[in-house]
Amino acid sequence: MSDAISVRGLIEASYFIAAILFIFGLKRMSSPVTARGGILWAGAGMVVATLITFLYPGMGNYGLMTVAIAIGGVLAWISGKRVAMTDMPQMIALYNGMGGGAAAAIAAVELFSGADHGLTFSVLAVLGGLIGAVSFSGSLVAFAKLQGLMKKTVRFRGQQVFNVVLLAVTLVAAGVIVVQHTGANVVTVFFLLALVLGVTMTLPIGGADMPVVISLYNALTGLAVAFEGFVLQNAAMIIAGTVVGAAGTLLTQLMAKAMNRSLGNVLFSGFGDTAVASGEGIEGSMKPIEASDVGVMMAFANKVLIVPGYGMAVAQAQHKVWELAQLLRERGVDVKFAIHPVAGRMPGHMNVLLAEAGVPYDIIYDENEINAEFANADVALIIGANDVVNPSARNDPSSPIYGMPILNADKAKNVIVIKRGQGTGFSGIENTLFFLEQTRMLYGDGQAMAAELIQSIKAL
Amino acid sequence: MIDGFIALYIFMLAAFVGHEVIGRVPVILHTPLMSGSNFVHGIVLVGAMVALGRAHTGLELTIGFIGVVLAAGNAVGGYVVTERMLEMFKSSKGDRK
C-alpha cells in the first residue's frame, strides 16, 4: 500500500514539474530572444510526464502502448522534418486534429466502458469528446483545404440552420449518454454526429480565414484535453489543456482582429473567398515595367521597403529576395521588411519564411512600427501581397475590407508590384493601389523576378 | 481528488495564466507560438496512455490504441515543427545559436 502511495506521489510530483515546464516554456516562446529555449523546456516537460505515466498504477497493455507511441511518433517525426516551411500552417492543423482525436478517443473509451463517474464527470467526458471530435474532423478539413486536396468550398442553402440542428441533435445524444450511462449505440451515434458537425462547420469557411479557424480548433483541442483531464483526474492535462485553451482563444481573437473581422463573422459569413464586385470607377490603368528599370530605381534609392505576401511563399522567393536585399544593403540602401500581421496564411507566416532565408529579425517590422516610414521611402516593393496593401481599406467605406489595418505602401514615392497576373487577391477585391500614378507592375513569378532584379543590379 | 470548487479554481487560474503568458507576444512569434501551444496540448498522450492501459474489450483496446497513436503524433509533430521554426530566429548582430 505504501508502495502504491509513493508511486502515486512520484507521478503527481512529475506532473507538477511538467506543468511548470509547460508554462515557463510558453512564456519563453513569447519573446524572440528566449523562444528557442522555450520549446526545449516544454519538450522536457513532455518527456518527464510521458515516462512517468508508464508507472501509473492499474495499467496493462504496455506492449500495445509502446507500439502505438512508436507508430505515431515516428510518422509525425518524419513528416514534421520533411514539411516545407510554406506548408507549416496545414501541418499544425493536422497535428492539432490528432490531439483532438486523441481527446475524443479518451472520452470514447471512458464512455464505452460504461463506468459511472457521477454527473459532473459524465458531462465533462461527453463535452470533451464532442469538442475533441469536432476539432479532429474540422482540422482535417482545414488541412485538406490548405494542402489543396479540397479545392471547392461547399455551401448549400440553409447550411447554418443545418449545422445548428446537427449540434442540437448531438447535444441530445450527449444528454442521453449522461443520464443513462448506457447504450454503446448511442455513444457511437454521438461520436459520428460530432465528427460530421466538425466537417460541415468547416466546409463553408474560405481559405483566407483558415488560420483563424486552425487557431480556434487549437484552443478547442486544449479545452477538450482539459475536460478529459478532469475525467481522468490528471492535473498535468487539466493545467496544460486549460492554458492552451485560454492562450489559443486570445490568439484567435488577435488574428481575427488583425483581419478586422469578428470570430462570428469568420465562422458564419463565408466571406473568405466570395468574389466581391467592388472597385468600380477605379481611375487609371495598370502600368507594366521592366525588371532592369526597377533594378536601377532601387539601386539608387535611399530607402526601400519590401512588403512580402503569400505570393512570395508560393514562389519560394524568400531566399532570392534576401539576396536582393543584401545586395542593396551593400550599396548603402536602407532596406527594411514591412510585414502585415496577416500576410500569408497565418500571422507571423512571413517572418518564419524570412527567418528561414536568413533575414535577421531586427530589420523586419510590424505594420504599426513601419507605416510612418512609407512616406519617406523611395521604393515600396510589393512581392505577392495584395489585400494587405489595398488603400480601399482606408478610404472606401463600401469595400468589404474597409477598416482593416493595412500597410500604407501607397504613400511611397514609387510602388513596384511583383505579381503573376492581373487577377485579384485572395479576397477577390480589386486593389486600387495597382492603378495609382506612382505604381508600376512587374509581371512574373516572384522568384524569377527577384533573380532578374539581382542580375540587373549586379550589372550596374 | 480534483473535484468541485478545487477543479473550478484550477481551471480559472490556469485560464488566467494562459491569457497572461501570451498577452504581449510580438506578431512575428504568432505562428511559432500557435505551434508551441499545439505541442503543449500533446500532453493528451498521457491521458491516452492511461485510457489504453485500462482498456479491456476489443473495442476499447482499438480506440485506445488509435488514441495513443494520434496523441503521440500531436506531441512529436508539434515539437518538431515548433523547434524547426524557432531554430531560424536570430538577430543580425548575434550569431546563429
Coordinates of C-alpha atoms in Angstrom, one line a residue:
Chain A
M1 CA 0.0 0.0 0.0
S2 CA 2.8 2.4 0.9
D3 CA 4.4 1.5 -2.3
A4 CA 1.4 2.5 -4.3
I5 CA 1.2 5.8 -2.4
S6 CA 4.8 6.7 -3.0
V7 CA 4.4 5.8 -6.7
R8 CA 1.3 8.0 -6.8
G9 CA 3.3 10.8 -5.2
L10 CA 6.1 10.5 -7.6
I11 CA 3.7 10.6 -10.6
E12 CA 1.9 13.7 -9.1
A13 CA 5.2 15.4 -8.5
S14 CA 6.3 14.7 -12.1
Y15 CA 3.1 16.1 -13.5
F16 CA 3.6 19.2 -11.3
I17 CA 7.1 19.7 -12.7
A18 CA 5.8 19.1 -16.2
A19 CA 3.0 21.7 -15.8
I20 CA 5.6 24.3 -14.6
L21 CA 7.9 23.5 -17.5
F22 CA 5.0 23.9 -20.0
I23 CA 4.0 27.3 -18.6
F24 CA 7.6 28.6 -18.5
G25 CA 8.2 27.2 -21.9
L26 CA 5.2 29.0 -23.4
K27 CA 6.4 32.2 -21.5
R28 CA 9.8 31.9 -23.1
M29 CA 8.3 31.2 -26.5
S30 CA 6.6 34.6 -26.4
S31 CA 9.9 36.5 -26.9
P32 CA 12.2 36.1 -29.9
V33 CA 15.4 36.1 -27.7
T34 CA 14.3 33.2 -25.5
A35 CA 11.9 31.4 -27.9
R36 CA 14.3 28.6 -28.8
G37 CA 14.9 27.7 -25.1
G38 CA 11.1 27.7 -24.6
I39 CA 10.3 24.7 -26.8
L40 CA 13.2 22.8 -25.1
W41 CA 11.6 23.4 -21.7
A42 CA 8.2 22.3 -22.8
G43 CA 9.7 19.3 -24.5
A44 CA 11.5 18.3 -21.3
G45 CA 8.1 18.6 -19.5
M46 CA 6.5 16.3 -22.1
V47 CA 9.3 13.6 -21.8
V48 CA 9.0 13.7 -17.9
A49 CA 5.2 13.4 -18.0
T50 CA 5.2 10.6 -20.6
L51 CA 7.9 8.4 -19.0
I52 CA 6.3 8.6 -15.5
T53 CA 2.9 7.6 -16.9
F54 CA 4.3 4.1 -17.6
L55 CA 4.4 3.7 -13.8
Y56 CA 0.7 4.6 -13.5
P57 CA -1.0 2.0 -11.2
G58 CA -3.5 -0.4 -12.5
M59 CA -2.5 -0.3 -16.2
G60 CA -1.7 -3.1 -18.7
N61 CA -1.2 -3.3 -22.4
Y62 CA 2.3 -1.9 -22.2
G63 CA 3.3 -3.6 -25.5
L64 CA 0.4 -2.1 -27.4
M65 CA 1.1 1.3 -25.8
T66 CA 4.8 1.3 -26.9
V67 CA 3.9 0.2 -30.4
A68 CA 1.3 3.0 -30.7
I69 CA 3.7 5.6 -29.4
A70 CA 6.4 4.4 -31.8
I71 CA 4.0 4.5 -34.8
G72 CA 2.5 7.9 -34.1
G73 CA 5.9 9.4 -33.0
V74 CA 7.9 8.1 -36.0
L75 CA 5.3 9.1 -38.6
A76 CA 5.0 12.6 -37.1
W77 CA 8.8 13.0 -36.7
I78 CA 9.4 12.2 -40.4
S79 CA 6.5 14.3 -41.7
G80 CA 7.5 17.2 -39.4
K81 CA 11.1 17.1 -40.5
R82 CA 10.2 17.0 -44.2
V83 CA 7.4 19.5 -44.5
A84 CA 8.4 22.7 -46.3
M85 CA 8.2 26.0 -44.3
T86 CA 5.4 27.2 -46.6
D87 CA 3.3 24.3 -45.7
M88 CA 3.6 24.8 -41.9
P89 CA 0.0 26.0 -41.4
Q90 CA -1.7 22.9 -42.6
M91 CA 0.9 20.7 -40.7
I92 CA -0.1 22.5 -37.5
A93 CA -3.7 21.9 -38.4
L94 CA -3.0 18.2 -38.9
Y95 CA -1.2 17.7 -35.6
N96 CA -3.8 19.7 -33.8
G97 CA -6.5 17.5 -35.3
M98 CA -4.6 14.4 -34.0
G99 CA -4.7 15.9 -30.5
G100 CA -8.4 16.5 -30.7
G101 CA -8.9 13.0 -32.0
A102 CA -6.9 11.6 -29.0
A103 CA -9.1 13.5 -26.6
A104 CA -12.2 12.2 -28.3
A105 CA -10.7 8.6 -28.1
I106 CA -10.2 9.0 -24.3
A107 CA -13.8 10.1 -23.9
A108 CA -14.9 7.1 -26.1
V109 CA -13.0 4.6 -24.1
E110 CA -14.5 6.0 -20.8
L111 CA -18.0 6.1 -22.3
F112 CA -17.9 2.7 -23.9
S113 CA -16.7 1.1 -20.7
G114 CA -19.9 2.4 -19.1
A115 CA -18.2 3.3 -15.9
D116 CA -20.3 5.6 -13.7
H117 CA -18.2 8.6 -12.8
G118 CA -21.0 10.7 -11.4
L119 CA -22.9 13.5 -13.2
T120 CA -20.1 16.2 -13.4
F121 CA -17.6 13.8 -14.8
S122 CA -20.0 12.3 -17.3
V123 CA -20.9 15.8 -18.5
L124 CA -17.2 16.7 -18.8
A125 CA -16.3 13.5 -20.6
V126 CA -19.1 13.9 -23.1
L127 CA -18.3 17.6 -23.7
G128 CA -14.6 16.9 -24.1
G129 CA -15.5 14.1 -26.5
L130 CA -17.7 16.4 -28.5
I131 CA -15.2 19.2 -28.7
G132 CA -12.3 16.8 -29.5
A133 CA -14.2 15.1 -32.3
V134 CA -15.3 18.4 -33.9
S135 CA -11.7 19.7 -33.6
F136 CA -10.4 16.4 -35.2
S137 CA -12.6 16.3 -38.3
G138 CA -12.6 20.1 -38.6
S139 CA -8.8 20.3 -38.5
L140 CA -8.6 17.5 -41.1
V141 CA -10.9 19.6 -43.4
A142 CA -8.7 22.7 -42.8
F143 CA -5.6 20.6 -43.6
A144 CA -7.2 19.3 -46.8
K145 CA -8.2 22.8 -47.9
L146 CA -4.7 24.3 -47.3
Q147 CA -3.0 21.3 -48.8
G148 CA -5.1 21.8 -52.0
L149 CA -6.7 18.4 -51.6
M150 CA -10.1 20.1 -51.4
K151 CA -10.4 23.0 -53.8
K152 CA -14.1 23.7 -53.6
T153 CA -15.8 25.5 -50.8
V154 CA -19.1 23.6 -50.3
R155 CA -22.0 25.7 -49.4
F156 CA -25.7 25.0 -49.6
R157 CA -28.9 26.8 -48.8
G158 CA -29.8 26.6 -45.1
Q159 CA -26.3 25.4 -44.1
Q160 CA -26.2 27.3 -40.9
V161 CA -29.7 26.0 -39.9
F162 CA -28.5 22.5 -40.8
N163 CA -25.4 23.0 -38.5
V164 CA -27.5 24.3 -35.6
V165 CA -29.9 21.4 -35.9
L166 CA -27.0 18.9 -36.1
L167 CA -25.5 20.5 -33.0
A168 CA -28.8 20.2 -31.2
V169 CA -29.2 16.6 -32.1
T170 CA -25.7 15.9 -31.0
L171 CA -26.3 17.5 -27.7
V172 CA -29.5 15.5 -27.2
A173 CA -27.4 12.3 -27.8
A174 CA -24.9 13.7 -25.3
G175 CA -27.7 14.2 -22.8
V176 CA -29.0 10.7 -23.2
I177 CA -25.4 9.3 -22.5
V178 CA -25.0 11.4 -19.4
V179 CA -28.4 10.5 -18.0
Q180 CA -28.5 6.8 -18.9
H181 CA -24.7 5.8 -18.8
T182 CA -25.6 3.1 -21.3
G183 CA -26.0 2.2 -24.9
A184 CA -22.9 1.7 -27.0
N185 CA -25.2 2.5 -29.9
V186 CA -26.0 6.0 -28.6
V187 CA -22.3 6.6 -27.9
T188 CA -21.4 5.6 -31.5
V189 CA -24.1 7.8 -33.0
F190 CA -23.0 10.6 -30.8
F191 CA -19.4 10.5 -32.0
L192 CA -20.4 10.1 -35.6
L193 CA -22.7 13.2 -35.3
A194 CA -19.8 15.2 -33.7
L195 CA -17.4 14.2 -36.5
V196 CA -19.9 15.2 -39.2
L197 CA -20.5 18.5 -37.3
G198 CA -16.8 19.3 -37.5
V199 CA -16.8 18.7 -41.3
T200 CA -20.0 20.7 -42.0
M201 CA -18.8 23.6 -39.8
T202 CA -15.5 23.9 -41.6
L203 CA -16.5 23.3 -45.2
P204 CA -18.2 26.7 -45.9
I205 CA -15.2 28.6 -44.5
G206 CA -12.9 30.1 -47.2
G207 CA -9.2 29.5 -47.4
A208 CA -8.4 33.1 -46.4
D209 CA -10.0 32.5 -43.0
M210 CA -8.3 29.1 -42.3
P211 CA -5.6 30.5 -40.0
V212 CA -8.2 31.8 -37.6
V213 CA -10.1 28.5 -37.8
I214 CA -7.0 26.5 -37.1
S215 CA -6.2 28.7 -34.1
L216 CA -9.7 28.2 -32.9
Y217 CA -9.5 24.4 -33.2
N218 CA -6.2 24.6 -31.4
A219 CA -7.9 26.3 -28.5
L220 CA -10.8 23.8 -28.6
T221 CA -8.4 20.9 -28.5
G222 CA -6.8 22.4 -25.4
L223 CA -10.2 22.7 -23.8
A224 CA -11.1 19.1 -24.7
V225 CA -7.8 17.9 -23.2
A226 CA -8.5 19.8 -20.0
F227 CA -12.0 18.3 -19.8
E228 CA -10.7 14.7 -20.2
G229 CA -8.0 15.6 -17.6
F230 CA -10.8 16.2 -15.1
V231 CA -12.3 12.9 -16.0
L232 CA -9.0 11.1 -15.6
Q233 CA -8.1 13.2 -12.5
N234 CA -4.9 14.2 -14.3
A235 CA -3.6 17.6 -13.2
A236 CA -1.0 17.9 -16.0
M237 CA -3.7 17.5 -18.6
I238 CA -6.0 19.9 -16.8
I239 CA -3.4 22.7 -16.5
A240 CA -1.8 22.3 -19.9
G241 CA -5.1 22.0 -21.6
T242 CA -6.6 25.0 -19.9
V243 CA -3.6 27.1 -20.5
V244 CA -3.6 26.3 -24.2
G245 CA -7.4 26.8 -24.3
A246 CA -7.1 30.3 -22.9
A247 CA -3.9 31.2 -24.9
G248 CA -5.4 29.8 -28.1
T249 CA -8.6 31.8 -27.6
L250 CA -6.7 35.0 -27.2
L251 CA -4.5 34.2 -30.2
T252 CA -7.6 33.5 -32.2
Q253 CA -9.1 36.9 -31.2
L254 CA -5.8 38.7 -32.1
M255 CA -5.8 37.1 -35.5
A256 CA -9.4 37.9 -36.2
K257 CA -8.8 41.5 -35.0
A258 CA -5.8 41.8 -37.4
M259 CA -8.1 40.9 -40.2
N260 CA -10.8 43.3 -38.9
R261 CA -13.4 40.6 -38.6
S262 CA -15.2 39.2 -35.6
L263 CA -14.9 35.5 -34.9
G264 CA -18.6 35.0 -35.6
N265 CA -18.1 36.7 -38.9
V266 CA -15.3 34.3 -39.9
L267 CA -17.3 31.2 -38.8
F268 CA -20.7 32.1 -40.2
S269 CA -20.5 34.7 -43.0
G270 CA -18.5 32.6 -45.5
F271 CA -16.8 35.8 -46.9
G272 CA -13.4 34.0 -47.1
D273 CA -13.5 33.5 -50.9
T274 CA -16.6 35.1 -52.3
A275 CA -15.7 37.4 -55.2
V276 CA -16.9 40.8 -54.4
A277 CA -17.8 43.1 -57.3
S278 CA -16.1 46.2 -56.0
G279 CA -13.6 48.6 -57.4
E280 CA -16.0 50.1 -60.0
G281 CA -14.9 53.6 -61.0
I282 CA -11.2 52.9 -60.5
E283 CA -9.4 55.5 -62.5
G284 CA -6.2 54.9 -64.4
S285 CA -4.7 51.6 -65.6
M286 CA -2.1 49.1 -64.5
K287 CA 1.3 50.2 -65.9
P288 CA 3.8 47.5 -66.6
I289 CA 7.6 48.0 -66.1
E290 CA 10.8 46.0 -67.0
A291 CA 13.0 44.4 -64.3
S292 CA 16.1 46.3 -65.4
D293 CA 14.3 49.7 -64.8
V294 CA 13.3 48.6 -61.4
G295 CA 16.9 47.5 -60.7
V296 CA 18.2 51.0 -61.4
M297 CA 15.4 52.6 -59.4
M298 CA 16.2 50.5 -56.3
A299 CA 20.0 50.6 -56.6
F300 CA 20.0 54.4 -56.5
A301 CA 17.3 54.7 -53.8
N302 CA 17.9 55.8 -50.2
K303 CA 15.2 53.7 -48.7
V304 CA 13.5 50.6 -50.0
L305 CA 10.7 48.9 -48.1
I306 CA 9.9 45.3 -49.1
V307 CA 6.3 44.0 -48.5
P308 CA 6.1 40.3 -48.9
G309 CA 2.9 38.3 -49.1
Y310 CA 1.6 34.8 -49.7
G311 CA 2.8 35.0 -53.3
M312 CA 6.4 35.1 -52.1
A313 CA 5.7 31.9 -50.2
V314 CA 4.1 30.2 -53.2
A315 CA 7.0 31.2 -55.4
Q316 CA 9.6 30.1 -52.8
A317 CA 11.2 33.5 -53.4
Q318 CA 12.3 34.3 -49.9
H319 CA 16.0 33.3 -50.5
K320 CA 16.2 35.4 -53.7
V321 CA 14.5 38.3 -52.0
W322 CA 17.0 38.3 -49.2
E323 CA 19.9 38.1 -51.7
L324 CA 18.4 41.1 -53.4
A325 CA 18.1 43.0 -50.1
Q326 CA 21.7 42.2 -49.1
L327 CA 22.9 43.4 -52.5
L328 CA 21.0 46.7 -51.9
R329 CA 22.3 47.0 -48.4
E330 CA 25.9 46.6 -49.6
R331 CA 25.3 49.6 -51.9
G332 CA 24.2 51.6 -48.8
V333 CA 20.4 51.4 -49.4
D334 CA 18.3 51.3 -46.3
V335 CA 16.3 48.2 -46.8
K336 CA 13.6 47.1 -44.4
F337 CA 10.9 44.4 -44.5
A338 CA 7.4 45.5 -43.7
I339 CA 5.1 42.7 -42.6
H340 CA 1.4 42.9 -42.2
P341 CA 0.1 40.8 -39.3
V342 CA -2.0 38.5 -41.5
A343 CA 0.3 38.4 -44.6
G344 CA 0.5 34.8 -45.8
R345 CA -1.8 32.2 -44.4
M346 CA -1.0 32.8 -40.7
P347 CA 0.1 35.6 -38.5
G348 CA 3.9 35.5 -38.4
H349 CA 4.0 33.2 -41.5
M350 CA 6.1 35.7 -43.4
N351 CA 8.5 36.2 -40.5
V352 CA 9.1 32.4 -40.4
L353 CA 9.8 32.3 -44.1
L354 CA 12.2 35.3 -44.0
A355 CA 13.9 33.8 -41.0
E356 CA 14.3 30.6 -43.0
A357 CA 16.1 32.6 -45.7
G358 CA 18.4 34.1 -43.1
V359 CA 16.9 37.6 -42.8
P360 CA 17.7 38.9 -39.3
Y361 CA 14.5 39.7 -37.3
D362 CA 15.7 43.3 -36.4
I363 CA 15.2 44.6 -40.0
I364 CA 11.7 43.1 -40.1
Y365 CA 9.0 45.5 -38.9
D366 CA 5.3 45.2 -38.0
E367 CA 2.6 47.3 -39.7
N368 CA 2.4 49.8 -36.8
E369 CA 6.2 50.2 -36.5
I370 CA 6.8 50.8 -40.2
N371 CA 3.7 52.6 -41.5
A372 CA 5.0 56.1 -40.9
E373 CA 8.2 55.3 -42.9
F374 CA 6.4 54.7 -46.2
A375 CA 6.1 58.4 -46.7
N376 CA 9.9 58.9 -47.0
A377 CA 10.6 55.6 -48.8
D378 CA 11.8 55.8 -52.4
V379 CA 10.5 52.4 -53.3
A380 CA 7.9 50.1 -51.9
L381 CA 8.5 46.6 -53.4
I382 CA 5.4 44.5 -53.1
I383 CA 6.0 40.8 -53.6
G384 CA 2.9 38.6 -53.8
A385 CA 1.0 40.8 -51.3
N386 CA -2.4 42.2 -52.3
D387 CA -5.2 42.8 -49.8
V388 CA -2.9 44.0 -47.0
V389 CA -1.7 47.0 -49.1
N390 CA -5.1 47.9 -50.6
P391 CA -5.8 51.5 -49.8
S392 CA -9.6 50.8 -50.2
A393 CA -9.4 49.5 -46.6
R394 CA -8.6 53.1 -45.6
N395 CA -10.7 55.3 -47.9
D396 CA -13.5 53.3 -49.4
P397 CA -16.3 52.6 -46.9
S398 CA -18.1 50.4 -49.4
S399 CA -15.2 48.0 -49.6
P400 CA -15.6 44.7 -47.7
I401 CA -12.2 45.2 -46.2
Y402 CA -12.9 48.8 -45.1
G403 CA -11.4 49.4 -41.7
M404 CA -8.8 46.6 -41.9
P405 CA -5.4 48.0 -40.8
I406 CA -3.2 48.0 -43.9
L407 CA 0.4 48.8 -44.8
N408 CA 0.4 52.3 -46.3
A409 CA 2.5 51.3 -49.4
D410 CA 0.6 53.8 -51.5
K411 CA 2.4 56.7 -49.6
A412 CA 5.8 55.6 -51.0
K413 CA 7.3 57.7 -53.9
N414 CA 7.4 54.6 -56.1
V415 CA 5.5 51.4 -55.8
I416 CA 6.6 48.3 -57.6
V417 CA 4.3 45.3 -57.6
I418 CA 5.6 41.9 -58.5
K419 CA 2.7 39.8 -59.5
R420 CA 2.0 36.8 -61.7
G421 CA -1.0 38.3 -63.4
Q422 CA -3.7 40.8 -63.3
G423 CA -6.0 38.8 -61.0
T424 CA -7.4 40.0 -57.8
G425 CA -6.2 38.9 -54.3
F426 CA -7.4 36.2 -52.1
S427 CA -10.5 38.2 -51.1
G428 CA -11.4 38.8 -54.7
I429 CA -11.3 42.6 -54.2
E430 CA -9.8 44.9 -56.9
N431 CA -6.7 46.7 -55.5
T432 CA -6.8 50.4 -56.1
L433 CA -3.1 50.6 -55.3
F434 CA -2.2 48.9 -58.6
F435 CA -3.9 51.8 -60.5
L436 CA -2.1 54.7 -58.8
E437 CA 0.1 57.1 -60.7
Q438 CA 3.3 56.1 -59.0
T439 CA 2.6 52.3 -59.3
R440 CA 4.3 50.0 -61.8
M441 CA 3.5 46.3 -62.3
L442 CA 6.3 43.8 -62.7
Y443 CA 4.5 40.7 -64.1
G444 CA 6.1 37.4 -63.4
D445 CA 7.0 34.7 -60.9
G446 CA 8.3 36.2 -57.6
Q447 CA 11.5 34.1 -57.6
A448 CA 12.3 34.7 -61.3
M449 CA 11.7 38.4 -61.0
A450 CA 13.8 38.7 -57.8
A451 CA 16.6 36.9 -59.7
E452 CA 16.3 39.3 -62.6
L453 CA 16.4 42.3 -60.3
I454 CA 19.6 40.8 -58.7
Q455 CA 21.1 40.4 -62.2
S456 CA 20.3 44.0 -63.3
I457 CA 21.7 45.5 -60.1
K458 CA 24.9 43.4 -60.4
A459 CA 25.3 44.6 -64.0
L460 CA 25.3 48.3 -62.9
Chain B
M1 CA -9.5 14.1 -5.7
I2 CA -9.7 17.1 -8.0
D3 CA -13.3 17.9 -7.7
G4 CA -15.9 20.6 -7.4
F5 CA -14.6 24.0 -6.5
I6 CA -11.0 22.9 -6.4
A7 CA -11.4 21.9 -10.1
L8 CA -13.0 25.2 -10.8
Y9 CA -10.2 27.1 -9.1
I10 CA -7.5 25.2 -11.1
F11 CA -9.5 25.9 -14.3
M12 CA -9.8 29.6 -13.6
L13 CA -6.2 30.1 -12.6
A14 CA -4.8 28.1 -15.5
A15 CA -7.0 30.1 -17.9
F16 CA -5.6 33.4 -16.5
V17 CA -2.1 32.0 -16.8
G18 CA -2.7 31.1 -20.5
H19 CA -4.1 34.6 -21.1
E20 CA -1.2 36.4 -19.4
V21 CA 1.6 34.3 -20.9
I22 CA 0.6 35.1 -24.4
G23 CA -0.6 38.7 -23.8
R24 CA 2.4 40.6 -25.0
V25 CA 3.6 38.3 -27.8
P26 CA 5.0 40.1 -30.9
V27 CA 3.3 39.3 -34.2
I28 CA 6.5 37.6 -35.5
L29 CA 6.0 34.8 -33.0
H30 CA 2.3 34.1 -33.6
T31 CA 2.8 31.1 -35.8
P32 CA 5.6 29.5 -33.7
L33 CA 3.5 30.2 -30.6
M34 CA 0.4 28.6 -32.0
S35 CA 2.6 25.7 -33.0
G36 CA 4.1 25.6 -29.5
S37 CA 0.7 25.6 -27.7
N38 CA -0.3 22.9 -30.2
F39 CA 2.6 20.9 -28.9
V40 CA 1.7 21.5 -25.2
H41 CA -1.8 20.0 -25.6
G42 CA 0.1 17.0 -26.8
I43 CA 0.0 16.1 -23.1
V44 CA -3.2 14.4 -24.1
L45 CA -0.7 11.5 -24.8
V46 CA -0.6 10.9 -21.0
G47 CA -4.4 10.5 -20.8
A48 CA -4.5 8.3 -23.9
M49 CA -1.9 6.0 -22.4
V50 CA -4.0 5.7 -19.2
A51 CA -7.1 5.0 -21.3
L52 CA -5.3 2.3 -23.3
G53 CA -3.7 0.9 -20.2
R54 CA -7.1 0.4 -18.5
A55 CA -8.9 -0.9 -21.7
H56 CA -10.3 -4.4 -21.7
T57 CA -12.6 -5.1 -24.5
G58 CA -11.5 -5.3 -28.1
L59 CA -13.4 -2.1 -28.9
E60 CA -11.8 -0.2 -26.0
L61 CA -8.3 -1.5 -27.0
T62 CA -8.8 -0.4 -30.6
I63 CA -10.0 3.1 -29.7
G64 CA -7.3 3.4 -27.0
F65 CA -4.6 2.3 -29.5
I66 CA -5.8 4.9 -32.1
G67 CA -5.9 7.5 -29.3
V68 CA -2.3 6.9 -28.3
V69 CA -1.1 6.9 -32.0
L70 CA -2.9 10.2 -32.6
A71 CA -1.6 11.7 -29.3
A72 CA 2.0 10.7 -29.9
G73 CA 1.6 12.3 -33.4
N74 CA 0.4 15.5 -31.8
A75 CA 3.2 15.7 -29.3
V76 CA 6.1 14.6 -31.6
G77 CA 4.9 16.5 -34.7
G78 CA 4.1 19.6 -32.6
Y79 CA 7.6 19.6 -31.1
V80 CA 9.5 19.0 -34.4
V81 CA 7.8 21.8 -36.4
T82 CA 7.9 24.3 -33.5
E83 CA 11.6 23.5 -33.0
R84 CA 12.3 23.9 -36.7
M85 CA 10.6 27.3 -36.8
L86 CA 12.2 28.7 -33.7
E87 CA 15.6 27.5 -34.8
M88 CA 15.6 30.1 -37.5
F89 CA 15.2 33.1 -35.3
K90 CA 18.3 35.1 -34.9
S91 CA 19.3 38.8 -34.9
S92 CA 21.7 40.4 -37.4
K93 CA 24.2 41.1 -34.6
G94 CA 24.0 37.7 -32.9
D95 CA 25.3 34.5 -34.3
R96 CA 23.2 31.6 -35.3
K97 CA 23.0 29.9 -31.9

